[in-house]
PDB file of C-alpha atoms in Angstrom:
ATOM      1  CA  MET R   1       0.000   0.000   0.000  1.00 31.00           C
ATOM      2  CA  PRO R   2       1.470   3.425  -0.938  1.00 32.00           C
ATOM      3  CA  ALA R   3       2.656   5.514   1.986  1.00 30.00           C
ATOM      4  CA  ALA R   4       0.231   8.353   1.271  1.00 32.00           C
ATOM      5  CA  GLU R   5      -2.680   5.927   1.249  1.00 33.00           C
ATOM      6  CA  SER R   6      -1.672   4.077   4.389  1.00 32.00           C
ATOM      7  CA  ALA R   7      -1.375   7.388   6.225  1.00 32.00           C
ATOM      8  CA  THR R   8      -5.025   8.220   5.593  1.00 35.00           C
ATOM      9  CA  ARG R   9      -6.632   4.793   5.824  1.00 40.00           C
ATOM     10  CA  GLN R  10      -7.601   4.073   9.408  1.00 43.00           C
ATOM     11  CA  PRO R  11      -7.387   0.616  10.970  1.00 43.00           C
ATOM     12  CA  HIS R  12     -10.892  -0.354  11.910  1.00 49.00           C
ATOM     13  CA  THR R  13     -10.427  -2.092  15.206  1.00 46.00           C
ATOM     14  CA  PRO R  14     -10.915  -0.323  18.548  1.00 45.00           C
ATOM     15  CA  SER R  15      -7.609   1.176  19.699  1.00 46.00           C
ATOM     16  CA  ASN R  16      -6.260   3.204  22.583  1.00 44.00           C
ATOM     17  CA  ALA R  17      -6.218   6.444  20.585  1.00 45.00           C
ATOM     18  CA  SER R  18      -6.540   9.595  22.657  1.00 49.00           C
ATOM     19  CA  ARG R  19     -10.015  10.210  23.946  1.00 49.00           C
ATOM     20  CA  LEU R  20      -9.517  13.860  22.922  1.00 45.00           C
ATOM     21  CA  GLY R  21      -8.719  12.923  19.303  1.00 54.00           C
ATOM     22  CA  LEU R  22     -11.147  13.314  16.434  1.00 59.00           C
ATOM     23  CA  HIS R  23     -12.309   9.707  16.840  1.00 59.00           C
ATOM     24  CA  GLY R  24     -12.795   9.868  20.609  1.00 63.00           C
ATOM     25  CA  ALA R  25     -16.164   9.953  22.363  1.00 69.00           C
ATOM     26  CA  PHE R  26     -15.299  13.049  24.428  1.00 79.00           C
ATOM     27  CA  TRP R  27     -16.371  15.515  21.741  1.00 77.00           C
ATOM     28  CA  THR R  28     -19.664  13.784  21.014  1.00 85.00           C
ATOM     29  CA  ARG R  29     -20.509  13.745  24.716  1.00 86.00           C
ATOM     30  CA  ALA R  30     -19.594  17.445  24.977  1.00 87.00           C
ATOM     31  CA  VAL R  31     -21.800  18.288  21.994  1.00 89.00           C
ATOM     32  CA  LEU R  32     -24.686  16.356  23.564  1.00 90.00           C
ATOM     33  CA  VAL R  33     -24.398  18.462  26.724  1.00 92.00           C
ATOM     34  CA  LEU R  34     -24.505  21.682  24.683  1.00 91.00           C
ATOM     35  CA  MET R  35     -27.449  20.470  22.622  1.00 93.00           C
ATOM     36  CA  ARG R  36     -29.513  20.113  25.790  1.00 93.00           C
ATOM     37  CA  TRP R  37     -29.319  23.881  26.281  1.00 93.00           C
ATOM     38  CA  LEU R  38     -28.876  25.417  22.834  1.00 93.00           C
ATOM     39  CA  PRO R  39     -31.797  26.018  20.466  1.00 94.00           C
ATOM     40  CA  MET R  40     -31.546  23.986  17.288  1.00 93.00           C
ATOM     41  CA  TRP R  41     -30.894  26.989  15.061  1.00 93.00           C
ATOM     42  CA  LEU R  42     -27.948  28.095  17.189  1.00 95.00           C
ATOM     43  CA  ALA R  43     -26.419  24.615  17.284  1.00 94.00           C
ATOM     44  CA  ALA R  44     -26.652  24.442  13.495  1.00 94.00           C
ATOM     45  CA  ALA R  45     -25.123  27.923  13.128  1.00 95.00           C
ATOM     46  CA  LEU R  46     -22.205  27.055  15.408  1.00 94.00           C
ATOM     47  CA  ALA R  47     -21.484  24.021  13.251  1.00 95.00           C
ATOM     48  CA  CYS R  48     -20.060  26.305  10.541  1.00 96.00           C
ATOM     49  CA  PRO R  49     -17.101  27.807  12.472  1.00 96.00           C
ATOM     50  CA  VAL R  50     -16.463  24.612  14.445  1.00 94.00           C
ATOM     51  CA  THR R  51     -16.337  22.606  11.218  1.00 95.00           C
ATOM     52  CA  LEU R  52     -13.862  25.101   9.765  1.00 96.00           C
ATOM     53  CA  VAL R  53     -11.501  24.522  12.702  1.00 94.00           C
ATOM     54  CA  ILE R  54     -11.797  20.742  12.310  1.00 92.00           C
ATOM     55  CA  TYR R  55     -11.241  21.068   8.567  1.00 95.00           C
ATOM     56  CA  VAL R  56      -7.962  22.912   9.181  1.00 94.00           C
ATOM     57  CA  LEU R  57      -6.750  20.456  11.837  1.00 92.00           C
ATOM     58  CA  ALA R  58      -7.777  17.158  10.204  1.00 92.00           C
ATOM     59  CA  VAL R  59      -4.936  17.118   7.686  1.00 93.00           C
ATOM     60  CA  PRO R  60      -4.908  13.402   6.650  1.00 92.00           C
ATOM     61  CA  GLN R  61      -8.686  13.295   6.231  1.00 92.00           C
ATOM     62  CA  ARG R  62      -8.714  16.623   4.364  1.00 94.00           C
ATOM     63  CA  GLU R  63      -5.995  15.531   1.935  1.00 94.00           C
ATOM     64  CA  ALA R  64      -7.667  12.174   1.241  1.00 94.00           C
ATOM     65  CA  LEU R  65     -10.964  13.945   0.614  1.00 95.00           C
ATOM     66  CA  ARG R  66      -9.248  16.418  -1.710  1.00 94.00           C
ATOM     67  CA  ARG R  67      -7.864  13.552  -3.796  1.00 93.00           C
ATOM     68  CA  ASN R  68     -11.334  12.019  -4.106  1.00 95.00           C
ATOM     69  CA  LEU R  69     -13.000  15.299  -5.034  1.00 96.00           C
ATOM     70  CA  GLU R  70     -10.359  16.254  -7.604  1.00 93.00           C
ATOM     71  CA  ALA R  71     -11.333  13.133  -9.525  1.00 93.00           C
ATOM     72  CA  LEU R  72     -15.049  13.068  -8.760  1.00 93.00           C
ATOM     73  CA  VAL R  73     -16.464  16.603  -9.074  1.00 91.00           C
ATOM     74  CA  PRO R  74     -17.720  17.036 -12.653  1.00 83.00           C
ATOM     75  CA  ASP R  75     -16.821  20.723 -13.126  1.00 83.00           C
ATOM     76  CA  GLY R  76     -13.221  20.317 -11.957  1.00 79.00           C
ATOM     77  CA  SER R  77     -13.612  22.406  -8.786  1.00 84.00           C
ATOM     78  CA  GLY R  78     -13.120  19.445  -6.454  1.00 83.00           C
ATOM     79  CA  GLY R  79      -9.590  20.448  -5.495  1.00 82.00           C
ATOM     80  CA  SER R  80     -10.738  23.737  -3.964  1.00 88.00           C
ATOM     81  CA  CYS R  81     -10.813  24.329  -0.220  1.00 91.00           C
ATOM     82  CA  MET R  82     -14.485  25.273  -0.484  1.00 94.00           C
ATOM     83  CA  ALA R  83     -15.428  21.893  -1.959  1.00 94.00           C
ATOM     84  CA  GLY R  84     -13.710  20.029   0.868  1.00 95.00           C
ATOM     85  CA  TYR R  85     -15.215  22.299   3.525  1.00 96.00           C
ATOM     86  CA  ARG R  86     -18.650  21.745   1.989  1.00 96.00           C
ATOM     87  CA  VAL R  87     -18.326  17.977   2.541  1.00 96.00           C
ATOM     88  CA  PHE R  88     -17.091  18.455   6.129  1.00 96.00           C
ATOM     89  CA  LEU R  89     -20.005  20.810   6.861  1.00 97.00           C
ATOM     90  CA  GLN R  90     -22.583  18.435   5.399  1.00 96.00           C
ATOM     91  CA  PHE R  91     -21.121  15.688   7.564  1.00 94.00           C
ATOM     92  CA  ALA R  92     -21.333  17.906  10.673  1.00 95.00           C
ATOM     93  CA  LEU R  93     -24.961  18.863  10.023  1.00 96.00           C
ATOM     94  CA  THR R  94     -25.856  15.244   9.361  1.00 94.00           C
ATOM     95  CA  TYR R  95     -24.152  14.270  12.609  1.00 92.00           C
ATOM     96  CA  LEU R  96     -26.230  16.839  14.509  1.00 95.00           C
ATOM     97  CA  ASP R  97     -29.387  15.402  12.927  1.00 94.00           C
ATOM     98  CA  ARG R  98     -28.295  11.963  14.087  1.00 90.00           C
ATOM     99  CA  LEU R  99     -27.846  13.155  17.674  1.00 91.00           C
ATOM    100  CA  TRP R 100     -31.142  15.043  17.685  1.00 93.00           C
ATOM    101  CA  HIS R 101     -32.911  11.937  16.397  1.00 89.00           C
ATOM    102  CA  LEU R 102     -31.267   9.276  18.587  1.00 86.00           C
ATOM    103  CA  HIS R 103     -30.802  11.206  21.837  1.00 88.00           C
ATOM    104  CA  PHE R 104     -33.586  13.804  21.833  1.00 90.00           C
ATOM    105  CA  GLY R 105     -36.344  11.997  19.949  1.00 87.00           C
ATOM    106  CA  ARG R 106     -36.617  14.538  17.127  1.00 91.00           C
ATOM    107  CA  GLU R 107     -38.601  13.081  14.249  1.00 90.00           C
ATOM    108  CA  ILE R 108     -37.090  12.893  10.768  1.00 90.00           C
ATOM    109  CA  THR R 109     -39.165  13.589   7.702  1.00 90.00           C
ATOM    110  CA  TRP R 110     -38.210  11.739   4.563  1.00 87.00           C
ATOM    111  CA  ASP R 111     -39.167  11.327   0.946  1.00 89.00           C
ATOM    112  CA  ILE R 112     -38.927   8.113  -1.060  1.00 88.00           C
ATOM    113  CA  GLN R 113     -37.694   8.375  -4.630  1.00 91.00           C
ATOM    114  CA  GLY R 114     -38.433   5.058  -6.284  1.00 91.00           C
ATOM    115  CA  LYS R 115     -41.618   3.939  -4.552  1.00 90.00           C
ATOM    116  CA  ALA R 116     -42.222   1.160  -7.102  1.00 94.00           C
ATOM    117  CA  GLU R 117     -38.715  -0.222  -6.536  1.00 94.00           C
ATOM    118  CA  PHE R 118     -39.240   0.016  -2.768  1.00 93.00           C
ATOM    119  CA  ASP R 119     -42.419  -2.055  -3.069  1.00 93.00           C
ATOM    120  CA  ARG R 120     -40.645  -4.619  -5.262  1.00 94.00           C
ATOM    121  CA  LEU R 121     -37.820  -4.961  -2.746  1.00 94.00           C
ATOM    122  CA  ARG R 122     -40.281  -5.373   0.119  1.00 93.00           C
ATOM    123  CA  ALA R 123     -42.199  -8.012  -1.860  1.00 94.00           C
ATOM    124  CA  GLU R 124     -39.129 -10.120  -2.737  1.00 94.00           C
ATOM    125  CA  PRO R 125     -40.089 -13.701  -1.784  1.00 93.00           C
ATOM    126  CA  GLY R 126     -36.586 -14.587  -0.571  1.00 94.00           C
ATOM    127  CA  GLY R 127     -33.442 -12.855   0.580  1.00 95.00           C
ATOM    128  CA  ALA R 128     -32.085  -9.654  -0.914  1.00 97.00           C
ATOM    129  CA  LEU R 129     -28.987  -7.472  -0.650  1.00 97.00           C
ATOM    130  CA  VAL R 130     -29.259  -3.712  -0.260  1.00 96.00           C
ATOM    131  CA  PHE R 131     -26.148  -1.849  -1.416  1.00 97.00           C
ATOM    132  CA  THR R 132     -25.567   1.642  -0.073  1.00 94.00           C
ATOM    133  CA  VAL R 133     -22.771   4.179   0.441  1.00 95.00           C
ATOM    134  CA  HIS R 134     -21.573   6.524   3.183  1.00 93.00           C
ATOM    135  CA  SER R 135     -23.958   9.365   2.366  1.00 93.00           C
ATOM    136  CA  GLY R 136     -26.565  11.031   4.511  1.00 87.00           C
ATOM    137  CA  ASN R 137     -26.314   9.054   7.734  1.00 83.00           C
ATOM    138  CA  TYR R 138     -26.241   5.265   7.890  1.00 80.00           C
ATOM    139  CA  ASP R 139     -27.882   5.038  11.330  1.00 78.00           C
ATOM    140  CA  ILE R 140     -30.675   7.440  10.388  1.00 80.00           C
ATOM    141  CA  GLY R 141     -31.174   5.626   7.093  1.00 81.00           C
ATOM    142  CA  ALA R 142     -31.346   2.203   8.748  1.00 81.00           C
ATOM    143  CA  SER R 143     -33.868   3.452  11.285  1.00 80.00           C
ATOM    144  CA  LEU R 144     -36.098   5.112   8.682  1.00 81.00           C
ATOM    145  CA  PHE R 145     -35.871   2.208   6.259  1.00 83.00           C
ATOM    146  CA  ALA R 146     -36.659  -0.443   8.873  1.00 83.00           C
ATOM    147  CA  ARG R 147     -39.652   1.548  10.092  1.00 82.00           C
ATOM    148  CA  LYS R 148     -41.272   1.680   6.650  1.00 84.00           C
ATOM    149  CA  PHE R 149     -40.015  -1.615   5.259  1.00 87.00           C
ATOM    150  CA  GLY R 150     -42.112  -3.971   7.344  1.00 85.00           C
ATOM    151  CA  ARG R 151     -39.560  -6.805   7.122  1.00 89.00           C
ATOM    152  CA  VAL R 152     -36.516  -7.521   9.245  1.00 90.00           C
ATOM    153  CA  ILE R 153     -33.451  -5.840   7.784  1.00 92.00           C
ATOM    154  CA  HIS R 154     -29.916  -6.673   8.904  1.00 93.00           C
ATOM    155  CA  THR R 155     -27.351  -3.877   8.720  1.00 91.00           C
ATOM    156  CA  VAL R 156     -23.572  -4.272   8.864  1.00 88.00           C
ATOM    157  CA  ARG R 157     -21.263  -1.847  10.687  1.00 84.00           C
ATOM    158  CA  MET R 158     -17.537  -1.619  11.276  1.00 80.00           C
ATOM    159  CA  PRO R 159     -16.330  -1.232  14.894  1.00 76.00           C
ATOM    160  CA  GLU R 160     -15.439   2.288  15.973  1.00 73.00           C
ATOM    161  CA  ILE R 161     -11.761   3.231  16.142  1.00 74.00           C
ATOM    162  CA  THR R 162     -11.682   4.038  19.874  1.00 77.00           C
ATOM    163  CA  PRO R 163     -13.132   2.004  22.771  1.00 79.00           C
ATOM    164  CA  GLY R 164     -14.959   5.051  24.134  1.00 79.00           C
ATOM    165  CA  MET R 165     -16.745   5.720  20.870  1.00 78.00           C
ATOM    166  CA  GLN R 166     -17.524   2.019  20.463  1.00 75.00           C
ATOM    167  CA  GLU R 167     -19.161   1.991  23.895  1.00 81.00           C
ATOM    168  CA  LEU R 168     -21.180   5.093  23.038  1.00 77.00           C
ATOM    169  CA  ARG R 169     -22.281   3.697  19.677  1.00 76.00           C
ATOM    170  CA  GLU R 170     -23.290   0.312  21.089  1.00 76.00           C
ATOM    171  CA  GLY R 171     -25.457   2.028  23.681  1.00 78.00           C
ATOM    172  CA  GLU R 172     -27.124   4.166  21.016  1.00 76.00           C
ATOM    173  CA  LEU R 173     -27.728   1.224  18.716  1.00 73.00           C
ATOM    174  CA  ARG R 174     -29.159  -0.971  21.468  1.00 77.00           C
ATOM    175  CA  GLU R 175     -31.746   1.730  22.105  1.00 77.00           C
ATOM    176  CA  GLN R 176     -32.339   2.037  18.372  1.00 76.00           C
ATOM    177  CA  GLU R 177     -33.044  -1.690  18.040  1.00 74.00           C
ATOM    178  CA  LYS R 178     -35.553  -1.469  20.894  1.00 77.00           C
ATOM    179  CA  LYS R 179     -37.476   1.242  19.035  1.00 78.00           C
ATOM    180  CA  GLU R 180     -37.243  -0.440  15.627  1.00 81.00           C
ATOM    181  CA  PRO R 181     -38.278  -4.111  16.015  1.00 84.00           C
ATOM    182  CA  PHE R 182     -37.407  -4.887  12.375  1.00 89.00           C
ATOM    183  CA  LEU R 183     -33.811  -3.608  12.663  1.00 88.00           C
ATOM    184  CA  ARG R 184     -30.870  -5.940  13.403  1.00 89.00           C
ATOM    185  CA  ILE R 185     -27.322  -4.578  13.660  1.00 87.00           C
ATOM    186  CA  HIS R 186     -24.172  -6.670  13.112  1.00 87.00           C
ATOM    187  CA  TYR R 187     -20.535  -5.650  13.660  1.00 84.00           C
ATOM    188  CA  ASN R 188     -17.923  -6.763  11.166  1.00 80.00           C
ATOM    189  CA  ALA R 189     -15.232  -7.258  13.811  1.00 76.00           C
ATOM    190  CA  PRO R 190     -11.978  -9.166  13.126  1.00 72.00           C
ATOM    191  CA  GLY R 191     -12.469 -12.883  13.698  1.00 72.00           C
ATOM    192  CA  SER R 192     -16.270 -12.613  13.825  1.00 73.00           C
ATOM    193  CA  HIS R 193     -16.829 -14.732  10.660  1.00 83.00           C
ATOM    194  CA  LEU R 194     -19.704 -12.388   9.863  1.00 89.00           C
ATOM    195  CA  GLY R 195     -19.638 -13.351   6.181  1.00 90.00           C
ATOM    196  CA  MET R 196     -20.816 -16.867   6.970  1.00 94.00           C
ATOM    197  CA  GLU R 197     -23.645 -15.506   9.109  1.00 95.00           C
ATOM    198  CA  LEU R 198     -24.752 -13.119   6.363  1.00 96.00           C
ATOM    199  CA  ILE R 199     -24.783 -15.954   3.823  1.00 96.00           C
ATOM    200  CA  ARG R 200     -26.973 -17.967   6.214  1.00 97.00           C
ATOM    201  CA  LEU R 201     -29.362 -15.030   6.644  1.00 97.00           C
ATOM    202  CA  LEU R 202     -29.641 -14.383   2.905  1.00 97.00           C
ATOM    203  CA  ASN R 203     -30.266 -18.065   2.175  1.00 96.00           C
ATOM    204  CA  ALA R 204     -32.939 -18.026   4.888  1.00 96.00           C
ATOM    205  CA  GLY R 205     -34.802 -15.238   3.068  1.00 96.00           C
ATOM    206  CA  GLU R 206     -33.597 -12.242   5.091  1.00 96.00           C
ATOM    207  CA  VAL R 207     -32.683  -8.769   3.754  1.00 95.00           C
ATOM    208  CA  VAL R 208     -29.130  -7.578   4.423  1.00 96.00           C
ATOM    209  CA  CYS R 209     -27.855  -4.006   3.969  1.00 94.00           C
ATOM    210  CA  VAL R 210     -24.154  -3.539   3.168  1.00 93.00           C
ATOM    211  CA  GLN R 211     -21.978  -0.517   2.391  1.00 92.00           C
ATOM    212  CA  GLY R 212     -20.335  -1.003  -0.968  1.00 94.00           C
ATOM    213  CA  ASP R 213     -18.051   2.007  -1.198  1.00 93.00           C
ATOM    214  CA  ARG R 214     -15.426   2.019   1.561  1.00 87.00           C
ATOM    215  CA  VAL R 215     -12.325  -0.127   2.007  1.00 80.00           C
ATOM    216  CA  LEU R 216     -10.876  -0.112   5.531  1.00 72.00           C
ATOM    217  CA  GLY R 217      -8.364  -2.167   7.465  1.00 64.00           C
ATOM    218  CA  ASP R 218      -8.277  -5.805   6.365  1.00 68.00           C
ATOM    219  CA  VAL R 219     -11.256  -5.507   3.992  1.00 72.00           C
ATOM    220  CA  ALA R 220     -10.356  -7.030   0.606  1.00 84.00           C
ATOM    221  CA  PRO R 221     -10.568  -4.411  -2.185  1.00 89.00           C
ATOM    222  CA  THR R 222     -11.302  -4.604  -5.868  1.00 94.00           C
ATOM    223  CA  HIS R 223     -11.046  -1.889  -8.525  1.00 95.00           C
ATOM    224  CA  GLU R 224     -13.477  -0.822 -11.209  1.00 96.00           C
ATOM    225  CA  ASP R 225     -13.116   1.847 -13.906  1.00 96.00           C
ATOM    226  CA  ILE R 226     -15.915   4.060 -15.196  1.00 96.00           C
ATOM    227  CA  ALA R 227     -15.956   7.358 -17.087  1.00 94.00           C
ATOM    228  CA  GLY R 228     -12.214   7.823 -16.701  1.00 94.00           C
ATOM    229  CA  LEU R 229     -12.286   7.181 -12.935  1.00 96.00           C
ATOM    230  CA  ARG R 230     -11.044   4.222 -10.926  1.00 96.00           C
ATOM    231  CA  TYR R 231     -12.965   3.298  -7.774  1.00 97.00           C
ATOM    232  CA  GLU R 232     -11.598   1.103  -5.030  1.00 95.00           C
ATOM    233  CA  ILE R 233     -14.518  -0.765  -3.478  1.00 96.00           C
ATOM    234  CA  PRO R 234     -14.880  -3.667  -1.013  1.00 94.00           C
ATOM    235  CA  ARG R 235     -15.094  -7.077  -2.622  1.00 94.00           C
ATOM    236  CA  GLY R 236     -17.034  -8.736   0.225  1.00 92.00           C
ATOM    237  CA  PRO R 237     -20.549  -7.501  -0.665  1.00 94.00           C
ATOM    238  CA  LEU R 238     -20.071  -8.631  -4.258  1.00 96.00           C
ATOM    239  CA  VAL R 239     -18.960 -12.075  -3.094  1.00 95.00           C
ATOM    240  CA  LEU R 240     -22.087 -12.314  -0.935  1.00 96.00           C
ATOM    241  CA  ALA R 241     -24.180 -11.703  -4.044  1.00 96.00           C
ATOM    242  CA  GLU R 242     -22.141 -14.219  -6.041  1.00 96.00           C
ATOM    243  CA  ILE R 243     -22.506 -16.979  -3.452  1.00 96.00           C
ATOM    244  CA  THR R 244     -26.201 -16.487  -2.662  1.00 97.00           C
ATOM    245  CA  GLY R 245     -27.549 -15.295  -6.027  1.00 96.00           C
ATOM    246  CA  VAL R 246     -30.031 -12.951  -4.310  1.00 97.00           C
ATOM    247  CA  PRO R 247     -31.361  -9.747  -5.931  1.00 97.00           C
ATOM    248  CA  CYS R 248     -29.228  -6.623  -5.341  1.00 98.00           C
ATOM    249  CA  TYR R 249     -30.850  -3.208  -4.922  1.00 97.00           C
ATOM    250  CA  PRO R 250     -29.107   0.193  -4.661  1.00 97.00           C
ATOM    251  CA  VAL R 251     -30.397   2.460  -1.895  1.00 95.00           C
ATOM    252  CA  PHE R 252     -28.936   5.922  -1.197  1.00 95.00           C
ATOM    253  CA  LEU R 253     -29.673   8.424   1.563  1.00 94.00           C
ATOM    254  CA  LYS R 254     -29.285  12.179   1.060  1.00 94.00           C
ATOM    255  CA  ARG R 255     -29.800  15.103   3.404  1.00 94.00           C
ATOM    256  CA  LEU R 256     -32.350  17.635   2.141  1.00 94.00           C
ATOM    257  CA  GLY R 257     -32.443  19.959   5.152  1.00 93.00           C
ATOM    258  CA  ARG R 258     -32.534  19.963   8.929  1.00 94.00           C
ATOM    259  CA  LEU R 259     -34.027  16.618  10.016  1.00 93.00           C
ATOM    260  CA  ARG R 260     -35.206  16.039   6.436  1.00 94.00           C
ATOM    261  CA  TYR R 261     -33.861  13.261   4.226  1.00 93.00           C
ATOM    262  CA  GLY R 262     -34.526  11.597   0.916  1.00 92.00           C
ATOM    263  CA  ILE R 263     -34.053   7.927   0.089  1.00 91.00           C
ATOM    264  CA  GLU R 264     -33.310   6.950  -3.506  1.00 94.00           C
ATOM    265  CA  ILE R 265     -34.114   3.348  -4.413  1.00 94.00           C
ATOM    266  CA  GLY R 266     -33.097   2.155  -7.868  1.00 95.00           C
ATOM    267  CA  ASP R 267     -33.881  -0.873  -9.996  1.00 95.00           C
ATOM    268  CA  ALA R 268     -32.100  -4.035  -8.946  1.00 96.00           C
ATOM    269  CA  PHE R 269     -28.714  -4.171 -10.691  1.00 97.00           C
ATOM    270  CA  HIS R 270     -28.935  -7.943 -10.267  1.00 96.00           C
ATOM    271  CA  SER R 271     -32.419  -9.448 -10.389  1.00 94.00           C
ATOM    272  CA  GLY R 272     -31.485 -12.678  -8.641  1.00 92.00           C
ATOM    273  CA  GLY R 273     -31.995 -16.258  -9.673  1.00 88.00           C
ATOM    274  CA  SER R 274     -28.439 -16.684 -10.970  1.00 91.00           C
ATOM    275  CA  ARG R 275     -24.974 -16.448  -9.468  1.00 93.00           C
ATOM    276  CA  PRO R 276     -22.803 -14.130 -11.554  1.00 93.00           C
ATOM    277  CA  LYS R 277     -19.179 -13.663 -10.583  1.00 95.00           C
ATOM    278  CA  ALA R 278     -18.231 -10.738  -8.356  1.00 95.00           C
ATOM    279  CA  ALA R 279     -16.231  -9.336 -11.283  1.00 95.00           C
ATOM    280  CA  GLN R 280     -19.438  -9.230 -13.350  1.00 96.00           C
ATOM    281  CA  LEU R 281     -21.434  -7.482 -10.626  1.00 97.00           C
ATOM    282  CA  ALA R 282     -18.785  -4.862  -9.827  1.00 97.00           C
ATOM    283  CA  PRO R 283     -19.287  -2.689 -12.967  1.00 97.00           C
ATOM    284  CA  LYS R 284     -23.059  -2.747 -12.506  1.00 97.00           C
ATOM    285  CA  TRP R 285     -22.827  -1.590  -8.896  1.00 98.00           C
ATOM    286  CA  VAL R 286     -20.157   1.025  -9.613  1.00 97.00           C
ATOM    287  CA  ALA R 287     -22.219   2.494 -12.469  1.00 97.00           C
ATOM    288  CA  VAL R 288     -25.158   3.090 -10.113  1.00 97.00           C
ATOM    289  CA  MET R 289     -22.918   4.406  -7.331  1.00 97.00           C
ATOM    290  CA  HIS R 290     -21.035   6.700  -9.714  1.00 97.00           C
ATOM    291  CA  ASP R 291     -24.274   8.250 -10.971  1.00 96.00           C
ATOM    292  CA  PHE R 292     -25.360   9.083  -7.417  1.00 96.00           C
ATOM    293  CA  LEU R 293     -21.946  10.471  -6.421  1.00 96.00           C
ATOM    294  CA  GLN R 294     -21.777  12.703  -9.487  1.00 94.00           C
ATOM    295  CA  ARG R 295     -25.005  14.323  -8.336  1.00 94.00           C
ATOM    296  CA  HIS R 296     -24.302  14.329  -4.586  1.00 95.00           C
ATOM    297  CA  TRP R 297     -20.509  14.391  -4.198  1.00 95.00           C
ATOM    298  CA  ASP R 298     -20.833  16.788  -1.254  1.00 95.00           C
ATOM    299  CA  GLN R 299     -22.606  14.060   0.727  1.00 94.00           C
ATOM    300  CA  TRP R 300     -20.086  11.261   0.219  1.00 95.00           C
ATOM    301  CA  PHE R 301     -18.551  10.987   3.686  1.00 94.00           C
ATOM    302  CA  VAL R 302     -15.418   8.956   3.080  1.00 92.00           C
ATOM    303  CA  PHE R 303     -12.093  10.305   4.240  1.00 91.00           C
ATOM    304  CA  GLU R 304      -9.804   7.772   2.615  1.00 91.00           C
ATOM    305  CA  PRO R 305      -8.520   7.936  -1.002  1.00 92.00           C
ATOM    306  CA  LEU R 306     -10.992   5.717  -2.856  1.00 94.00           C
ATOM    307  CA  VAL R 307     -11.310   7.247  -6.325  1.00 95.00           C
ATOM    308  CA  THR R 308      -8.674   8.493  -8.770  1.00 93.00           C
ATOM    309  CA  LYS R 309      -8.476   9.425 -12.417  1.00 92.00           C
ATOM    310  CA  VAL R 310      -7.422   6.587 -14.692  1.00 91.00           C
ATOM    311  CA  PRO R 311      -3.919   7.296 -16.042  1.00 82.00           C
ATOM    312  CA  ALA R 312      -3.993   8.319 -19.690  1.00 71.00           C
TER     313      ALA R 312
END
């Protein structure tokens, strides 16, 4: 792995990183205390200068994001400081929405784009894979989707980087599962053999949601080219589809405003009933993902170098 890439890619197992670092739970707990006293409009306004400070200090994440945006943004402005700050700010506002929803019971309004596809996914007689990316907020999206879906949906998460944040997240998600009886959350921890469990669930007719855009730690990558860009994506979700032969649907979450989100559901890029190779599924998935990211690059919250221009 190149040195520049290894410097920005974070190992995804809980570590003893400083509790005051960007990945520690201290800052989230401090924000929660402030949110108990601040009106929502003021908390959202303060996110702008605070995000600017974080943007200046988070050098590895900022540089990785800049590399992604230089390749991804259609008009060529992705290398600008404003483009990077825009992504950081969207992430901050989404994070505030998450805290308001999970800790203070604020309701989220949402729109479904692709109602017919949503109904087809819900009516699938057997298992199905839902492919998504790190846009909007995964926890909000899982909660909203499970509430409307009416079938059990299993979501996959990576462990947090620090023990403190992992403890905080597990507490939040336990409460979330209590409120959403159709939601099941699984951690892809080292040595957990989660892949075998997901295969069992899919073969048993369950719906599993996976993130198909981010390669971290020991996750096996694969590469796919489209429109002059080269994406590095995780191979595991594609292998799940290859082994089980279940239908594969793309689902994307986007933030439309404070506590307001949209969910885009597309046609299945694999209709099921056959078992194509992962290498055959990769270009289909990347084509759908690329289309969404071209339109909503400011909501792609990955801070590792995952997309580059194909050398001429």
